[in-house]
Short mmCIF file of C-alpha atoms in Angstrom, two decimals:
data_model
loop_
_atom_site.label_atom_id
_atom_site.label_comp_id
_atom_site.label_asym_id
_atom_site.label_seq_id
_atom_site.Cartn_x
_atom_site.Cartn_y
_atom_site.Cartn_z
CA MET A 8 45.63 32.98 -107.23
CA THR A 9 44.65 36.35 -107.15
CA GLY A 10 43.48 37.92 -103.93
CA THR A 11 42.11 36.01 -100.75
CA PRO A 12 38.82 34.39 -101.25
CA HIS A 13 36.26 35.28 -98.62
CA ILE A 14 33.94 32.23 -99.15
CA CYS A 15 35.57 28.46 -99.36
CA PRO A 16 33.80 25.32 -99.29
CA THR A 17 35.16 22.81 -96.83
CA LEU A 18 34.98 19.10 -97.51
CA LEU A 19 35.67 15.97 -95.23
CA TYR A 20 36.78 12.62 -97.09
CA GLU A 21 37.51 9.24 -96.00
CA ASP A 22 40.42 9.18 -97.86
CA ALA A 23 41.61 12.81 -98.26
CA LYS A 24 44.92 11.56 -100.05
CA ALA A 25 42.86 10.04 -102.73
CA ALA A 26 40.50 13.09 -102.98
CA ILE A 27 43.79 15.31 -103.43
CA ALA A 28 44.76 13.17 -106.43
CA LEU A 29 41.55 13.27 -108.10
CA LEU A 30 41.42 17.25 -107.44
CA THR A 31 44.66 17.70 -108.69
CA GLU A 32 45.34 15.38 -111.38
CA GLY A 33 41.85 14.88 -112.70
CA PHE A 34 40.18 18.76 -111.94
CA GLY A 35 43.45 20.66 -112.44
CA PHE A 36 43.30 22.11 -108.97
CA THR A 37 46.93 22.98 -107.11
CA ALA A 38 47.53 21.95 -103.79
CA THR A 39 48.78 25.01 -102.03
CA GLY A 40 48.98 23.16 -98.77
CA VAL A 41 48.65 19.91 -97.36
CA TYR A 42 49.25 19.00 -93.57
CA GLU A 43 49.18 15.79 -92.27
CA GLY A 44 48.92 14.43 -88.40
CA GLU A 45 51.29 12.09 -86.90
CA ASP A 46 49.13 9.19 -88.08
CA GLY A 47 49.68 10.20 -91.77
CA ARG A 48 46.17 11.25 -92.52
CA VAL A 49 45.34 14.75 -93.93
CA VAL A 50 44.09 17.24 -91.31
CA HIS A 51 44.04 20.21 -93.40
CA ALA A 52 44.57 20.78 -97.21
CA GLU A 53 44.07 23.69 -99.30
CA LEU A 54 43.77 23.20 -103.03
CA SER A 55 43.09 26.19 -105.72
CA LEU A 56 41.86 26.82 -109.15
CA GLY A 57 41.93 30.33 -110.21
CA ASN A 58 41.01 32.62 -107.51
CA GLY A 59 39.25 29.83 -105.41
CA VAL A 60 40.23 27.84 -102.85
CA VAL A 61 38.63 24.42 -101.44
CA MET A 62 39.41 23.52 -97.92
CA LEU A 63 39.41 19.71 -97.08
CA GLY A 64 40.83 16.89 -94.65
CA SER A 65 40.29 13.53 -93.37
CA ARG A 66 37.08 12.15 -91.45
CA GLY A 67 37.46 10.66 -88.12
CA THR A 68 40.30 13.07 -86.97
CA GLY A 69 38.13 14.21 -83.60
CA SER A 70 38.52 17.78 -84.43
CA ALA A 71 35.76 20.12 -83.74
CA PHE A 72 34.96 20.43 -87.43
CA ASP A 73 34.90 16.61 -87.76
CA LYS A 74 32.41 16.24 -84.84
CA ALA A 75 29.90 19.18 -86.29
CA MET A 76 29.95 17.56 -89.75
CA ALA A 77 28.72 14.48 -87.96
CA GLY A 78 25.17 13.98 -89.14
CA ALA A 79 25.63 17.26 -91.61
CA GLY A 80 25.70 17.52 -95.01
CA PRO A 81 28.53 16.66 -97.34
CA ALA A 82 30.34 20.13 -97.26
CA GLY A 83 30.65 23.16 -94.87
CA VAL A 84 31.60 26.60 -95.70
CA PHE A 85 34.33 28.95 -94.28
CA VAL A 86 33.88 32.68 -94.24
CA HIS A 87 36.80 34.88 -93.96
CA VAL A 88 35.78 37.83 -91.85
CA ASP A 89 36.89 39.66 -88.77
CA GLU A 90 34.26 40.40 -86.24
CA HIS A 91 31.07 38.43 -86.51
CA HIS A 92 30.17 36.21 -83.64
CA ALA A 93 28.19 38.68 -81.96
CA ARG A 94 25.90 39.54 -84.94
CA ALA A 95 25.28 35.67 -85.25
CA VAL A 96 24.40 35.38 -81.47
CA ALA A 97 22.05 38.28 -81.33
CA HIS A 98 20.25 36.70 -84.43
CA GLY A 99 19.63 33.17 -82.60
CA VAL A 100 22.09 31.25 -84.47
CA GLU A 101 23.43 27.98 -83.20
CA VAL A 102 26.97 28.29 -82.24
CA LEU A 103 28.89 25.09 -82.23
CA THR A 104 31.98 26.42 -80.74
CA PRO A 105 32.88 29.85 -79.18
CA PRO A 106 35.51 32.07 -81.08
CA THR A 107 38.81 30.74 -80.25
CA ASP A 108 42.20 31.70 -80.80
CA GLN A 109 44.07 28.73 -83.05
CA GLU A 110 48.08 27.74 -82.96
CA TYR A 111 47.90 28.88 -86.59
CA GLY A 112 47.39 32.46 -85.77
CA ALA A 113 43.44 32.76 -86.50
CA ARG A 114 40.64 33.16 -84.48
CA ASP A 115 37.39 31.41 -85.70
CA TYR A 116 34.01 29.74 -84.41
CA MET A 117 31.68 27.48 -86.22
CA ALA A 118 27.85 27.63 -86.10
CA ARG A 119 25.08 25.80 -87.74
CA ASP A 120 22.12 26.77 -89.82
CA ALA A 121 18.62 26.13 -89.73
CA GLU A 122 18.94 23.14 -92.29
CA GLY A 123 22.09 21.67 -90.13
CA ASN A 124 24.65 23.05 -92.61
CA VAL A 125 28.04 23.67 -90.68
CA TRP A 126 29.48 27.27 -91.30
CA SER A 127 33.01 28.17 -90.14
CA PHE A 128 34.01 31.99 -89.79
CA GLY A 129 37.25 33.58 -88.87
CA THR A 130 40.31 35.59 -89.57
CA TYR A 131 42.33 32.76 -91.15
CA SER A 132 43.18 33.59 -94.94
CA PRO A 133 43.25 30.39 -97.20
CA GLY A 134 45.76 30.56 -99.66
CA ALA A 135 47.89 33.00 -97.75
CA ALA A 136 50.85 30.63 -97.77
CA GLU A 137 51.50 30.90 -101.62
#
């Protein structure tokens, strides 16, 4: 993969392990990171193809993203940015989670657009673990 992608689709699956197998074996993605919780479910995974990255995880984990996606579309979007939250608030965007420092070193927040799609914005760099 060349460079850091700035926009990544984010997906939740009932069976994230099966989804990873299909995406890697059937579609040719490369699993660049797969992280499981204590229960063995995929909490977060990154799959790359060319210079793109798809991030995915398991439904039902109770994470903020999992809760935000309840009743939302089948996918969300992650956008790599530094300062962004104040602009969204100033324009009346529905903020689901405030900017939060994460244990893995990033700072991010989630918002919902007018059609109910969930967007995540933050400093995390997908694919940086390569």
